[in-house]
Amino acid sequence: MLKIWGRMSSINVKKVAWTAQELGLDFQRTEAGGLFGVVKTPEYMALNPNSLVPVIEDQGFVLWESNVIVRYLCARHSAGDIYPTDLRERFDAERWMDWQQTTLNPASRPGFVQLIRTPPEQRDAALVADSNAAVEALMATLDAHLAQRYFLVGERFTVADIPLACEVHRWFNLPQPRQSRPAIERWYDSIRDRQASKGVLDLPLS
C-alpha cells in the first residue's frame, strides 16, 4: 500500500492525495507537519531531510517534492493517459506544473499566509496587496491560456491540471474580492466535478 505523510491543510499534500485518488490507489496517509509535528523527528528526517511534507513510500521507494511525486505516481500508473508519453504533450504539462511551483505559488503564498494563518490584528495589508497584484497578473495569463483549450494541455485531463487546480482552489477561497476569470472558472468547475477531487478541492482553507 502507498504511504503518504502530510496534513491535508497543505496544498502540496492535497496534490498527492488527489493524485492517489485519481489513480484509484489504496493508500495510507499519516498526519504530519504543522500542528501535528512529526517532521522534525529522526524517523521522519530519515525520509525527508528537509522536514517538509509530503513524503511517500511506494514499495520501499521514498520520494519527496510534491510535483515530483505527482509525476511519479501518474507515470507509474497512468502513462499515456494522465501522464502523457508524447514528448511535446508531456513537457507542455510539466512546464505548467513547474510554473505553478516556481512562479504562481511563491506569488500567492504571502497573501494566503496573511489572510488564513495570521490573526487579523497582525496582518500586513501591504504584503497582501502586493501578493494579490502579482497573482492577478498570473491568473490573467492562465485565463488566456485556458480560453483556448479545455484543460491545461489540450482537450483531456493530465498531470498538469492537479497542481494548478489546487492553487486555484486556494485563490478562489481566500476571503477577499478577485477579478472574474471566465475560462479559469469554467475549467475549475469541470475539475471539481471529478469524483477524485472530493475530499481535496472541497476542503476549507486552513
PDB file of C-alpha atoms in Angstrom:
ATOM      1  CA  MET A   1       0.000   0.000   0.000  1.00  0.00           C
ATOM      2  CA  LEU A   2       1.184   3.506  -0.835  1.00  0.00           C
ATOM      3  CA  LYS A   3       2.109   5.513   2.271  1.00  0.00           C
ATOM      4  CA  ILE A   4       1.710   9.288   2.356  1.00  0.00           C
ATOM      5  CA  TRP A   5       2.890  11.597   5.135  1.00  0.00           C
ATOM      6  CA  GLY A   6       1.358  15.040   5.437  1.00  0.00           C
ATOM      7  CA  ARG A   7      -1.612  17.075   6.666  1.00  0.00           C
ATOM      8  CA  MET A   8      -4.448  17.938   4.282  1.00  0.00           C
ATOM      9  CA  SER A   9      -4.206  21.647   5.104  1.00  0.00           C
ATOM     10  CA  SER A  10      -1.041  21.654   2.978  1.00  0.00           C
ATOM     11  CA  ILE A  11      -1.535  22.480  -0.694  1.00  0.00           C
ATOM     12  CA  ASN A  12       1.305  20.112  -1.526  1.00  0.00           C
ATOM     13  CA  VAL A  13      -0.254  17.197   0.342  1.00  0.00           C
ATOM     14  CA  LYS A  14      -3.569  17.920  -1.382  1.00  0.00           C
ATOM     15  CA  LYS A  15      -1.870  17.368  -4.754  1.00  0.00           C
ATOM     16  CA  VAL A  16      -0.564  13.960  -3.764  1.00  0.00           C
ATOM     17  CA  ALA A  17      -3.722  12.710  -2.040  1.00  0.00           C
ATOM     18  CA  TRP A  18      -5.836  13.776  -5.017  1.00  0.00           C
ATOM     19  CA  THR A  19      -3.444  12.068  -7.427  1.00  0.00           C
ATOM     20  CA  ALA A  20      -3.682   8.821  -5.484  1.00  0.00           C
ATOM     21  CA  GLN A  21      -7.479   9.067  -5.556  1.00  0.00           C
ATOM     22  CA  GLU A  22      -7.468   9.925  -9.270  1.00  0.00           C
ATOM     23  CA  LEU A  23      -5.436   6.789  -9.944  1.00  0.00           C
ATOM     24  CA  GLY A  24      -7.603   4.601  -7.725  1.00  0.00           C
ATOM     25  CA  LEU A  25      -4.690   3.680  -5.460  1.00  0.00           C
ATOM     26  CA  ASP A  26      -5.018   2.245  -1.978  1.00  0.00           C
ATOM     27  CA  PHE A  27      -3.053   4.496   0.329  1.00  0.00           C
ATOM     28  CA  GLN A  28      -2.485   5.212   3.995  1.00  0.00           C
ATOM     29  CA  ARG A  29      -1.978   8.841   4.985  1.00  0.00           C
ATOM     30  CA  THR A  30      -0.250   9.786   8.235  1.00  0.00           C
ATOM     31  CA  GLU A  31      -0.784  13.276   9.639  1.00  0.00           C
ATOM     32  CA  ALA A  32       2.458  15.237   9.695  1.00  0.00           C
ATOM     33  CA  GLY A  33       3.544  18.852   9.634  1.00  0.00           C
ATOM     34  CA  GLY A  34       2.020  21.941  11.214  1.00  0.00           C
ATOM     35  CA  LEU A  35       0.241  21.239  14.488  1.00  0.00           C
ATOM     36  CA  PHE A  36       0.808  17.508  14.028  1.00  0.00           C
ATOM     37  CA  GLY A  37       4.579  17.834  14.299  1.00  0.00           C
ATOM     38  CA  VAL A  38       6.411  14.638  13.291  1.00  0.00           C
ATOM     39  CA  VAL A  39       8.564  16.304  10.614  1.00  0.00           C
ATOM     40  CA  LYS A  40      11.443  17.099  12.995  1.00  0.00           C
ATOM     41  CA  THR A  41      11.715  13.563  14.348  1.00  0.00           C
ATOM     42  CA  PRO A  42      14.746  11.493  13.375  1.00  0.00           C
ATOM     43  CA  GLU A  43      12.469   8.906  11.786  1.00  0.00           C
ATOM     44  CA  TYR A  44      10.817  11.450   9.531  1.00  0.00           C
ATOM     45  CA  MET A  45      14.040  13.252   8.677  1.00  0.00           C
ATOM     46  CA  ALA A  46      15.438   9.930   7.543  1.00  0.00           C
ATOM     47  CA  LEU A  47      12.665  10.020   4.926  1.00  0.00           C
ATOM     48  CA  ASN A  48      12.966  13.725   4.112  1.00  0.00           C
ATOM     49  CA  PRO A  49      15.936  15.663   5.497  1.00  0.00           C
ATOM     50  CA  ASN A  50      14.143  18.913   4.573  1.00  0.00           C
ATOM     51  CA  SER A  51      11.488  18.254   7.288  1.00  0.00           C
ATOM     52  CA  LEU A  52       8.700  19.135   4.860  1.00  0.00           C
ATOM     53  CA  VAL A  53       5.529  17.398   3.676  1.00  0.00           C
ATOM     54  CA  PRO A  54       4.573  15.425   1.706  1.00  0.00           C
ATOM     55  CA  VAL A  55       6.648  12.276   1.565  1.00  0.00           C
ATOM     56  CA  ILE A  56       5.593   8.981   0.036  1.00  0.00           C
ATOM     57  CA  GLU A  57       6.866   5.440   0.355  1.00  0.00           C
ATOM     58  CA  ASP A  58       5.941   3.141  -2.510  1.00  0.00           C
ATOM     59  CA  GLN A  59       7.142  -0.431  -2.111  1.00  0.00           C
ATOM     60  CA  GLY A  60      10.273   0.758  -0.324  1.00  0.00           C
ATOM     61  CA  PHE A  61      10.880   3.725  -2.643  1.00  0.00           C
ATOM     62  CA  VAL A  62      10.841   7.032  -0.740  1.00  0.00           C
ATOM     63  CA  LEU A  63      10.153  10.269  -2.588  1.00  0.00           C
ATOM     64  CA  TRP A  64       9.591  13.891  -1.616  1.00  0.00           C
ATOM     65  CA  GLU A  65       8.734  17.119  -3.512  1.00  0.00           C
ATOM     66  CA  SER A  66       5.035  17.261  -4.282  1.00  0.00           C
ATOM     67  CA  ASN A  67       5.043  17.835  -8.039  1.00  0.00           C
ATOM     68  CA  VAL A  68       7.681  15.147  -8.498  1.00  0.00           C
ATOM     69  CA  ILE A  69       5.517  12.725  -6.512  1.00  0.00           C
ATOM     70  CA  VAL A  70       2.523  13.578  -8.710  1.00  0.00           C
ATOM     71  CA  ARG A  71       4.612  12.948 -11.835  1.00  0.00           C
ATOM     72  CA  TYR A  72       5.961   9.682 -10.474  1.00  0.00           C
ATOM     73  CA  LEU A  73       2.586   8.263  -9.490  1.00  0.00           C
ATOM     74  CA  CYS A  74       0.977   9.234 -12.795  1.00  0.00           C
ATOM     75  CA  ALA A  75       3.907   7.896 -14.823  1.00  0.00           C
ATOM     76  CA  ARG A  76       3.810   4.637 -12.870  1.00  0.00           C
ATOM     77  CA  HIS A  77       0.073   4.087 -13.007  1.00  0.00           C
ATOM     78  CA  SER A  78      -1.268   6.122 -15.942  1.00  0.00           C
ATOM     79  CA  ALA A  79       1.450   6.518 -18.575  1.00  0.00           C
ATOM     80  CA  GLY A  80      -0.052   7.549 -21.869  1.00  0.00           C
ATOM     81  CA  ASP A  81      -3.183   8.904 -20.224  1.00  0.00           C
ATOM     82  CA  ILE A  82      -2.890  11.287 -17.260  1.00  0.00           C
ATOM     83  CA  TYR A  83       0.867  11.275 -17.784  1.00  0.00           C
ATOM     84  CA  PRO A  84       1.455  11.938 -21.499  1.00  0.00           C
ATOM     85  CA  THR A  85       4.048   9.905 -23.351  1.00  0.00           C
ATOM     86  CA  ASP A  86       4.203  12.175 -26.394  1.00  0.00           C
ATOM     87  CA  LEU A  87       7.207  14.345 -25.561  1.00  0.00           C
ATOM     88  CA  ARG A  88       5.702  17.661 -26.586  1.00  0.00           C
ATOM     89  CA  GLU A  89       2.497  16.995 -24.671  1.00  0.00           C
ATOM     90  CA  ARG A  90       4.411  15.688 -21.679  1.00  0.00           C
ATOM     91  CA  PHE A  91       6.718  18.667 -21.391  1.00  0.00           C
ATOM     92  CA  ASP A  92       3.879  21.082 -22.014  1.00  0.00           C
ATOM     93  CA  ALA A  93       2.235  19.525 -18.933  1.00  0.00           C
ATOM     94  CA  GLU A  94       5.451  19.642 -16.939  1.00  0.00           C
ATOM     95  CA  ARG A  95       6.015  23.261 -17.915  1.00  0.00           C
ATOM     96  CA  TRP A  96       2.701  24.230 -16.286  1.00  0.00           C
ATOM     97  CA  MET A  97       3.499  22.134 -13.217  1.00  0.00           C
ATOM     98  CA  ASP A  98       6.796  23.965 -12.817  1.00  0.00           C
ATOM     99  CA  TRP A  99       5.071  27.310 -13.364  1.00  0.00           C
ATOM    100  CA  GLN A 100       2.718  26.521 -10.504  1.00  0.00           C
ATOM    101  CA  GLN A 101       5.584  25.616  -8.192  1.00  0.00           C
ATOM    102  CA  THR A 102       8.132  28.281  -9.120  1.00  0.00           C
ATOM    103  CA  THR A 103       6.010  31.265 -10.197  1.00  0.00           C
ATOM    104  CA  LEU A 104       2.376  31.117  -9.084  1.00  0.00           C
ATOM    105  CA  ASN A 105       2.828  29.586  -5.628  1.00  0.00           C
ATOM    106  CA  PRO A 106       5.555  31.998  -4.470  1.00  0.00           C
ATOM    107  CA  ALA A 107       3.324  34.891  -5.545  1.00  0.00           C
ATOM    108  CA  SER A 108       0.207  33.575  -3.826  1.00  0.00           C
ATOM    109  CA  ARG A 109       1.671  32.211  -0.624  1.00  0.00           C
ATOM    110  CA  PRO A 110       2.272  35.525   1.223  1.00  0.00           C
ATOM    111  CA  GLY A 111      -1.351  36.578   0.767  1.00  0.00           C
ATOM    112  CA  PHE A 112      -2.604  33.156   1.820  1.00  0.00           C
ATOM    113  CA  VAL A 113      -0.468  33.135   4.969  1.00  0.00           C
ATOM    114  CA  GLN A 114      -1.613  36.621   5.917  1.00  0.00           C
ATOM    115  CA  LEU A 115      -5.327  36.052   5.287  1.00  0.00           C
ATOM    116  CA  ILE A 116      -5.660  32.490   6.575  1.00  0.00           C
ATOM    117  CA  ARG A 117      -2.860  31.773   9.020  1.00  0.00           C
ATOM    118  CA  THR A 118      -2.212  35.193  10.564  1.00  0.00           C
ATOM    119  CA  PRO A 119      -4.503  36.742  13.214  1.00  0.00           C
ATOM    120  CA  PRO A 120      -6.350  39.796  11.791  1.00  0.00           C
ATOM    121  CA  GLU A 121      -4.621  42.230  14.133  1.00  0.00           C
ATOM    122  CA  GLN A 122      -1.203  41.044  12.938  1.00  0.00           C
ATOM    123  CA  ARG A 123      -1.831  41.097   9.184  1.00  0.00           C
ATOM    124  CA  ASP A 124       0.288  43.185   6.849  1.00  0.00           C
ATOM    125  CA  ALA A 125      -2.106  44.844   4.392  1.00  0.00           C
ATOM    126  CA  ALA A 126       0.707  45.917   2.070  1.00  0.00           C
ATOM    127  CA  LEU A 127       2.003  42.358   1.848  1.00  0.00           C
ATOM    128  CA  VAL A 128      -1.478  41.108   0.986  1.00  0.00           C
ATOM    129  CA  ALA A 129      -1.906  43.809  -1.673  1.00  0.00           C
ATOM    130  CA  ASP A 130       1.442  43.024  -3.289  1.00  0.00           C
ATOM    131  CA  SER A 131       0.700  39.309  -3.309  1.00  0.00           C
ATOM    132  CA  ASN A 132      -2.758  39.833  -4.790  1.00  0.00           C
ATOM    133  CA  ALA A 133      -1.479  42.093  -7.535  1.00  0.00           C
ATOM    134  CA  ALA A 134       1.137  39.531  -8.528  1.00  0.00           C
ATOM    135  CA  VAL A 135      -1.403  36.686  -8.530  1.00  0.00           C
ATOM    136  CA  GLU A 136      -3.978  38.639 -10.544  1.00  0.00           C
ATOM    137  CA  ALA A 137      -1.407  39.155 -13.299  1.00  0.00           C
ATOM    138  CA  LEU A 138      -0.580  35.446 -13.307  1.00  0.00           C
ATOM    139  CA  MET A 139      -4.255  34.478 -13.291  1.00  0.00           C
ATOM    140  CA  ALA A 140      -4.734  36.646 -16.373  1.00  0.00           C
ATOM    141  CA  THR A 141      -2.052  34.537 -18.085  1.00  0.00           C
ATOM    142  CA  LEU A 142      -3.706  31.301 -17.005  1.00  0.00           C
ATOM    143  CA  ASP A 143      -7.156  32.530 -18.062  1.00  0.00           C
ATOM    144  CA  ALA A 144      -5.915  33.446 -21.528  1.00  0.00           C
ATOM    145  CA  HIS A 145      -4.324  30.020 -21.867  1.00  0.00           C
ATOM    146  CA  LEU A 146      -7.474  28.155 -20.786  1.00  0.00           C
ATOM    147  CA  ALA A 147      -9.645  30.241 -23.088  1.00  0.00           C
ATOM    148  CA  GLN A 148      -8.011  28.318 -25.972  1.00  0.00           C
ATOM    149  CA  ARG A 149      -8.333  24.768 -24.600  1.00  0.00           C
ATOM    150  CA  TYR A 150     -10.482  22.742 -22.204  1.00  0.00           C
ATOM    151  CA  PHE A 151      -7.700  21.557 -19.884  1.00  0.00           C
ATOM    152  CA  LEU A 152      -4.145  22.766 -19.288  1.00  0.00           C
ATOM    153  CA  VAL A 153      -2.836  20.549 -22.071  1.00  0.00           C
ATOM    154  CA  GLY A 154      -5.421  20.323 -24.811  1.00  0.00           C
ATOM    155  CA  GLU A 155      -8.729  18.536 -24.501  1.00  0.00           C
ATOM    156  CA  ARG A 156      -8.029  15.953 -21.810  1.00  0.00           C
ATOM    157  CA  PHE A 157      -7.179  15.946 -18.116  1.00  0.00           C
ATOM    158  CA  THR A 158      -3.465  15.443 -17.443  1.00  0.00           C
ATOM    159  CA  VAL A 159      -0.941  15.593 -14.655  1.00  0.00           C
ATOM    160  CA  ALA A 160      -0.724  19.379 -15.147  1.00  0.00           C
ATOM    161  CA  ASP A 161      -4.276  20.037 -14.001  1.00  0.00           C
ATOM    162  CA  ILE A 162      -3.757  18.727 -10.474  1.00  0.00           C
ATOM    163  CA  PRO A 163      -1.238  21.263  -9.093  1.00  0.00           C
ATOM    164  CA  LEU A 164      -2.888  24.176 -10.872  1.00  0.00           C
ATOM    165  CA  ALA A 165      -6.350  23.266  -9.598  1.00  0.00           C
ATOM    166  CA  CYS A 166      -5.022  23.048  -6.035  1.00  0.00           C
ATOM    167  CA  GLU A 167      -3.550  26.523  -6.446  1.00  0.00           C
ATOM    168  CA  VAL A 168      -6.781  27.915  -7.899  1.00  0.00           C
ATOM    169  CA  HIS A 169      -8.744  26.292  -5.051  1.00  0.00           C
ATOM    170  CA  ARG A 170      -6.639  28.306  -2.639  1.00  0.00           C
ATOM    171  CA  TRP A 171      -7.032  31.536  -4.617  1.00  0.00           C
ATOM    172  CA  PHE A 172     -10.785  31.220  -5.079  1.00  0.00           C
ATOM    173  CA  ASN A 173     -11.343  30.587  -1.360  1.00  0.00           C
ATOM    174  CA  LEU A 174      -9.396  33.490   0.081  1.00  0.00           C
ATOM    175  CA  PRO A 175     -11.698  35.943   1.913  1.00  0.00           C
ATOM    176  CA  GLN A 176     -11.236  38.829  -0.496  1.00  0.00           C
ATOM    177  CA  PRO A 177     -12.554  40.128  -3.840  1.00  0.00           C
ATOM    178  CA  ARG A 178     -10.907  38.936  -7.052  1.00  0.00           C
ATOM    179  CA  GLN A 179     -11.322  39.574 -10.742  1.00  0.00           C
ATOM    180  CA  SER A 180     -13.622  37.320 -12.735  1.00  0.00           C
ATOM    181  CA  ARG A 181     -11.721  34.815 -14.874  1.00  0.00           C
ATOM    182  CA  PRO A 182     -14.333  33.032 -17.040  1.00  0.00           C
ATOM    183  CA  ALA A 183     -12.012  30.455 -18.583  1.00  0.00           C
ATOM    184  CA  ILE A 184     -10.452  29.510 -15.236  1.00  0.00           C
ATOM    185  CA  GLU A 185     -13.892  29.319 -13.622  1.00  0.00           C
ATOM    186  CA  ARG A 186     -15.206  27.030 -16.372  1.00  0.00           C
ATOM    187  CA  TRP A 187     -12.121  24.790 -16.127  1.00  0.00           C
ATOM    188  CA  TYR A 188     -12.162  24.720 -12.329  1.00  0.00           C
ATOM    189  CA  ASP A 189     -15.848  23.802 -12.210  1.00  0.00           C
ATOM    190  CA  SER A 190     -15.156  20.845 -14.516  1.00  0.00           C
ATOM    191  CA  ILE A 191     -12.246  19.776 -12.318  1.00  0.00           C
ATOM    192  CA  ARG A 192     -14.347  19.935  -9.146  1.00  0.00           C
ATOM    193  CA  ASP A 193     -16.867  17.618 -10.777  1.00  0.00           C
ATOM    194  CA  ARG A 194     -14.275  14.852 -10.839  1.00  0.00           C
ATOM    195  CA  GLN A 195     -15.023  12.312  -8.128  1.00  0.00           C
ATOM    196  CA  ALA A 196     -11.340  12.009  -7.216  1.00  0.00           C
ATOM    197  CA  SER A 197     -11.175  15.679  -6.270  1.00  0.00           C
ATOM    198  CA  LYS A 198     -13.657  15.144  -3.432  1.00  0.00           C
ATOM    199  CA  GLY A 199     -12.026  15.496  -0.040  1.00  0.00           C
ATOM    200  CA  VAL A 200      -9.465  17.843  -1.581  1.00  0.00           C
ATOM    201  CA  LEU A 201     -10.998  20.737  -3.526  1.00  0.00           C
ATOM    202  CA  ASP A 202     -13.984  20.902  -1.193  1.00  0.00           C
ATOM    203  CA  LEU A 203     -11.866  21.432   1.936  1.00  0.00           C
ATOM    204  CA  PRO A 204     -11.880  24.844   3.631  1.00  0.00           C
ATOM    205  CA  LEU A 205      -8.584  26.681   3.779  1.00  0.00           C
ATOM    206  CA  SER A 206      -6.642  26.356   6.998  1.00  0.00           C
TER     207      SER A 206
END
